[in-house]
Short mmCIF file of C-alpha atoms in Angstrom, two decimals:
data_model
loop_
_atom_site.label_atom_id
_atom_site.label_comp_id
_atom_site.label_asym_id
_atom_site.label_seq_id
_atom_site.Cartn_x
_atom_site.Cartn_y
_atom_site.Cartn_z
CA GLY A 564 3.80 5.82 20.54
CA ASN A 565 4.18 2.31 21.88
CA SER A 566 7.41 0.44 21.21
CA VAL A 567 9.38 -2.67 22.15
CA THR A 568 13.17 -2.94 22.34
CA GLN A 569 14.97 -6.28 22.42
CA MET A 570 18.60 -7.02 23.13
CA GLU A 571 20.87 -7.06 20.14
CA GLY A 572 21.57 -10.45 18.67
CA PRO A 573 22.49 -12.93 17.56
CA VAL A 574 22.88 -14.99 20.74
CA THR A 575 24.98 -18.16 20.52
CA LEU A 576 24.97 -20.68 23.37
CA SER A 577 26.05 -24.21 24.08
CA GLU A 578 23.44 -26.82 24.92
CA GLU A 579 22.31 -26.73 28.59
CA ALA A 580 23.45 -23.10 29.02
CA PHE A 581 21.23 -20.49 30.71
CA LEU A 582 19.38 -18.13 28.40
CA THR A 583 18.27 -14.54 28.94
CA ILE A 584 16.86 -12.34 26.19
CA ASN A 585 16.13 -8.82 27.37
CA CYS A 586 12.97 -6.96 26.39
CA THR A 587 11.83 -3.52 27.47
CA TYR A 588 8.78 -1.60 26.37
CA THR A 589 7.33 1.89 26.17
CA ALA A 590 3.57 2.24 26.38
CA THR A 591 0.93 4.70 27.49
CA GLY A 592 -1.03 2.50 29.83
CA TYR A 593 -0.74 -1.12 30.83
CA PRO A 594 -0.23 -3.49 27.93
CA SER A 595 -0.33 -7.26 27.73
CA LEU A 596 3.08 -8.70 26.91
CA PHE A 597 4.01 -11.65 24.74
CA TRP A 598 6.91 -13.73 23.52
CA TYR A 599 6.55 -15.31 20.09
CA VAL A 600 9.02 -17.75 18.50
CA GLN A 601 9.72 -18.17 14.78
CA TYR A 602 11.46 -21.31 13.58
CA PRO A 603 13.27 -21.21 10.21
CA GLY A 604 10.85 -20.88 7.31
CA GLU A 605 7.78 -20.76 9.53
CA GLY A 606 5.28 -18.24 10.94
CA LEU A 607 5.09 -17.06 14.54
CA GLN A 608 4.11 -19.30 17.43
CA LEU A 609 2.93 -17.92 20.75
CA LEU A 610 5.43 -18.98 23.41
CA LEU A 611 4.04 -17.28 26.52
CA LYS A 612 2.16 -14.22 27.70
CA ALA A 613 1.39 -12.07 30.74
CA THR A 614 -1.50 -9.67 31.03
CA LYS A 615 -0.75 -7.67 34.17
CA ALA A 616 2.11 -6.55 36.38
CA ASP A 617 3.97 -9.29 38.31
CA ASP A 618 2.34 -12.03 36.21
CA LYS A 619 4.74 -14.77 35.14
CA GLY A 620 4.19 -16.46 31.80
CA SER A 621 5.74 -19.90 31.28
CA ASN A 622 5.82 -22.60 28.63
CA LYS A 623 8.24 -25.36 27.54
CA GLY A 624 10.76 -24.36 30.23
CA PHE A 625 10.73 -20.68 29.19
CA GLU A 626 9.64 -18.01 31.66
CA ALA A 627 9.11 -14.24 31.64
CA THR A 628 7.85 -11.92 34.39
CA TYR A 629 5.95 -8.68 33.71
CA ARG A 630 7.88 -5.97 35.59
CA LYS A 631 5.98 -2.68 35.55
CA GLU A 632 8.62 -0.81 37.58
CA THR A 633 11.33 -1.54 35.00
CA THR A 634 8.95 -1.84 31.99
CA SER A 635 10.55 -5.17 31.17
CA PHE A 636 9.59 -8.71 30.16
CA HIS A 637 12.86 -10.63 29.91
CA LEU A 638 12.76 -14.19 28.56
CA GLU A 639 14.69 -16.88 30.47
CA LYS A 640 15.34 -20.60 30.22
CA GLY A 641 17.49 -22.58 32.59
CA SER A 642 18.88 -25.11 30.10
CA VAL A 643 18.58 -24.56 26.35
CA GLN A 644 18.47 -27.28 23.73
CA VAL A 645 19.56 -27.32 20.09
CA SER A 646 15.86 -27.42 19.16
CA ASP A 647 15.40 -23.97 20.79
CA SER A 648 17.37 -22.37 17.95
CA ALA A 649 14.98 -19.83 16.43
CA VAL A 650 14.14 -16.12 16.34
CA TYR A 651 12.39 -14.78 19.44
CA PHE A 652 10.09 -11.75 19.32
CA CYS A 653 8.84 -9.73 22.26
CA ALA A 654 5.54 -7.93 21.66
CA LEU A 655 2.98 -5.78 23.43
CA ARG A 656 -0.73 -5.33 22.95
CA MET A 657 -2.85 -2.52 24.33
CA GLU A 658 -6.46 -3.10 25.26
CA ALA A 659 -8.73 -3.05 22.20
CA GLY A 660 -10.71 0.13 21.78
CA GLY A 661 -10.08 3.60 20.46
CA THR A 662 -7.17 3.47 18.03
CA SER A 663 -5.63 0.32 19.48
CA TYR A 664 -7.72 -2.48 17.90
CA GLY A 665 -5.63 -4.88 19.95
CA LYS A 666 -2.81 -4.82 17.41
CA LEU A 667 0.56 -6.30 18.33
CA THR A 668 3.69 -4.12 18.39
CA PHE A 669 6.83 -6.22 17.98
CA GLY A 670 10.49 -5.83 18.79
CA GLN A 671 13.06 -6.46 16.10
CA GLY A 672 13.68 -10.07 17.10
CA THR A 673 16.65 -11.91 18.61
CA ILE A 674 18.28 -14.80 16.78
CA LEU A 675 19.22 -17.67 19.11
CA THR A 676 21.60 -20.42 17.98
CA VAL A 677 22.30 -23.34 20.30
CA HIS A 678 25.26 -25.63 19.56
CA PRO A 679 25.53 -29.25 20.75
CA GLU B 284 -9.20 -27.87 15.31
CA THR B 285 -7.69 -26.36 12.15
CA GLY B 286 -5.21 -23.57 12.67
CA VAL B 287 -4.66 -20.49 10.56
CA THR B 288 -3.79 -21.28 6.95
CA GLN B 289 -2.43 -19.01 4.23
CA SER B 290 -2.01 -19.29 0.49
CA PRO B 291 0.08 -19.26 -1.54
CA THR B 292 3.24 -20.10 0.40
CA HIS B 293 5.53 -18.29 -2.04
CA LEU B 294 4.93 -15.79 -4.81
CA ILE B 295 7.11 -13.90 -7.28
CA LYS B 296 5.80 -10.72 -8.94
CA THR B 297 7.27 -7.84 -10.88
CA ARG B 298 7.13 -4.16 -10.02
CA GLY B 299 3.77 -2.56 -10.82
CA GLN B 300 1.77 -5.78 -10.67
CA GLN B 301 -1.03 -6.56 -8.25
CA VAL B 302 -1.18 -9.47 -5.79
CA THR B 303 -3.84 -11.14 -3.64
CA LEU B 304 -2.94 -13.16 -0.57
CA ARG B 305 -5.44 -15.36 1.28
CA CYS B 306 -5.98 -16.39 4.86
CA SER B 307 -8.36 -18.80 6.56
CA SER B 308 -8.87 -18.04 10.22
CA GLN B 309 -8.93 -20.56 13.03
CA SER B 310 -12.35 -22.07 13.69
CA GLY B 311 -14.53 -19.75 15.78
CA HIS B 312 -12.29 -16.69 15.28
CA ASN B 313 -13.99 -13.59 13.82
CA THR B 314 -11.01 -11.21 13.78
CA VAL B 315 -8.14 -11.30 11.32
CA SER B 316 -5.02 -9.13 11.42
CA TRP B 317 -2.37 -8.81 8.71
CA TYR B 318 1.31 -8.06 9.29
CA GLN B 319 4.28 -7.42 7.01
CA GLN B 320 7.64 -8.83 8.10
CA ALA B 321 10.63 -7.54 6.16
CA LEU B 322 13.80 -9.62 6.24
CA GLY B 323 15.51 -9.37 9.62
CA GLN B 324 12.75 -7.25 11.15
CA GLY B 325 9.79 -7.72 13.44
CA PRO B 326 6.29 -7.86 11.94
CA GLN B 327 4.54 -4.53 11.28
CA PHE B 328 0.75 -4.21 11.62
CA ILE B 329 -1.05 -3.54 8.32
CA PHE B 330 -4.73 -3.72 9.26
CA GLN B 331 -7.37 -5.72 11.11
CA TYR B 332 -10.81 -6.96 10.10
CA TYR B 333 -13.61 -7.73 12.51
CA ARG B 334 -16.89 -9.18 11.26
CA GLU B 335 -16.18 -8.11 7.67
CA GLU B 336 -15.32 -4.49 8.54
CA GLU B 337 -11.88 -2.87 8.70
CA ASN B 338 -11.32 -2.34 12.40
CA GLY B 339 -8.00 -0.52 12.35
CA ARG B 340 -5.06 0.27 10.12
CA GLY B 341 -1.33 0.74 10.54
CA ASN B 342 0.97 3.06 8.65
CA PHE B 343 0.57 1.53 5.19
CA PRO B 344 -0.53 3.31 1.99
CA PRO B 345 -4.01 2.82 0.44
CA ARG B 346 -2.62 0.46 -2.20
CA PHE B 347 -2.71 -2.11 0.62
CA SER B 348 -6.34 -3.15 0.96
CA GLY B 349 -8.26 -6.08 2.32
CA LEU B 350 -11.49 -7.95 2.63
CA GLN B 351 -13.07 -10.27 5.13
CA PHE B 352 -15.76 -12.73 4.07
CA PRO B 353 -18.82 -14.06 5.95
CA ASN B 354 -16.87 -17.19 6.93
CA TYR B 355 -14.21 -14.81 8.41
CA SER B 356 -11.54 -15.75 5.90
CA SER B 357 -9.64 -12.76 4.56
CA GLU B 358 -7.69 -11.38 1.60
CA LEU B 359 -4.85 -8.90 1.45
CA ASN B 360 -4.51 -7.05 -1.86
CA VAL B 361 -1.51 -4.98 -2.84
CA ASN B 362 -1.62 -2.83 -5.98
CA ALA B 363 1.26 -1.25 -7.89
CA LEU B 364 3.85 -3.48 -6.26
CA GLU B 365 7.18 -1.93 -5.29
CA LEU B 366 10.50 -3.64 -4.60
CA ASP B 367 10.18 -2.79 -0.89
CA ASP B 368 6.97 -4.83 -0.72
CA SER B 369 9.13 -7.97 -0.76
CA ALA B 370 8.48 -9.54 2.64
CA LEU B 371 6.78 -12.31 4.57
CA TYR B 372 3.08 -11.52 4.98
CA LEU B 373 1.54 -12.97 8.10
CA CYS B 374 -2.09 -13.41 8.93
CA ALA B 375 -3.27 -13.85 12.53
CA SER B 376 -6.73 -14.68 13.83
CA SER B 377 -8.27 -14.16 17.26
CA LEU B 378 -11.60 -14.85 18.93
CA LYS B 379 -12.22 -11.11 18.86
CA ALA B 380 -10.20 -7.90 18.73
CA GLY B 381 -7.97 -7.68 21.76
CA GLU B 382 -7.71 -11.41 22.29
CA THR B 383 -4.60 -13.53 21.75
CA GLN B 384 -3.58 -13.72 18.09
CA TYR B 385 -2.59 -17.00 16.44
CA PHE B 386 -0.46 -16.78 13.32
CA GLY B 387 -0.42 -18.66 10.05
CA PRO B 388 2.78 -19.80 8.33
CA GLY B 389 2.91 -16.73 6.10
CA THR B 390 3.21 -15.97 2.39
CA ARG B 391 6.66 -15.00 1.16
CA LEU B 392 6.38 -12.37 -1.59
CA LEU B 393 9.30 -11.43 -3.80
CA VAL B 394 8.96 -8.39 -6.05
CA LEU B 395 11.48 -8.16 -8.90
#
């Protein structure tokens, strides 16, 4: 079946450091890929997405590129802030139809803590 | 534009009881998906409703059931609660199945 694997956490960085959170996926076909962020005590917020190979999703200084050859969608940010402290989830979605229904399959999440 | 809302925010139940969780979808969205997020884990798909019909189901037992109403709001019902049902329950709405899903804040359920 389809699955998403994220790098083990937690990740602890100092403010203005460079961030990478690795995400790889397994899927039969060509999924859409997403990064969601969850702040303490809250639900999930869509951070960025990419729907086909070589697409780059970006938002709030975060970027991720859909790499079909390595089945990856790594999240990066050049300079993190304390306010970026949260849990980050990578997810995939197959095209709706058949048994897919367009459901999201999530990784286990990566906790990011940024210190001043 | 109102986002996805869920109620209640927190709930405590005892083993064997039944619970109903509610979700109001974002304006114009006719598809609602429910997810269970256990502590320290990623969300797991429970089921999806599209235009008042169940459109797909994940690997959850039949004691997890749902409804969608004509205004596209939705309920998640869980019967015979077990300790392992303690989790954050997330509702997400989308314009239609296969479109981007937008999540509500969740209902945190504790089963004692």
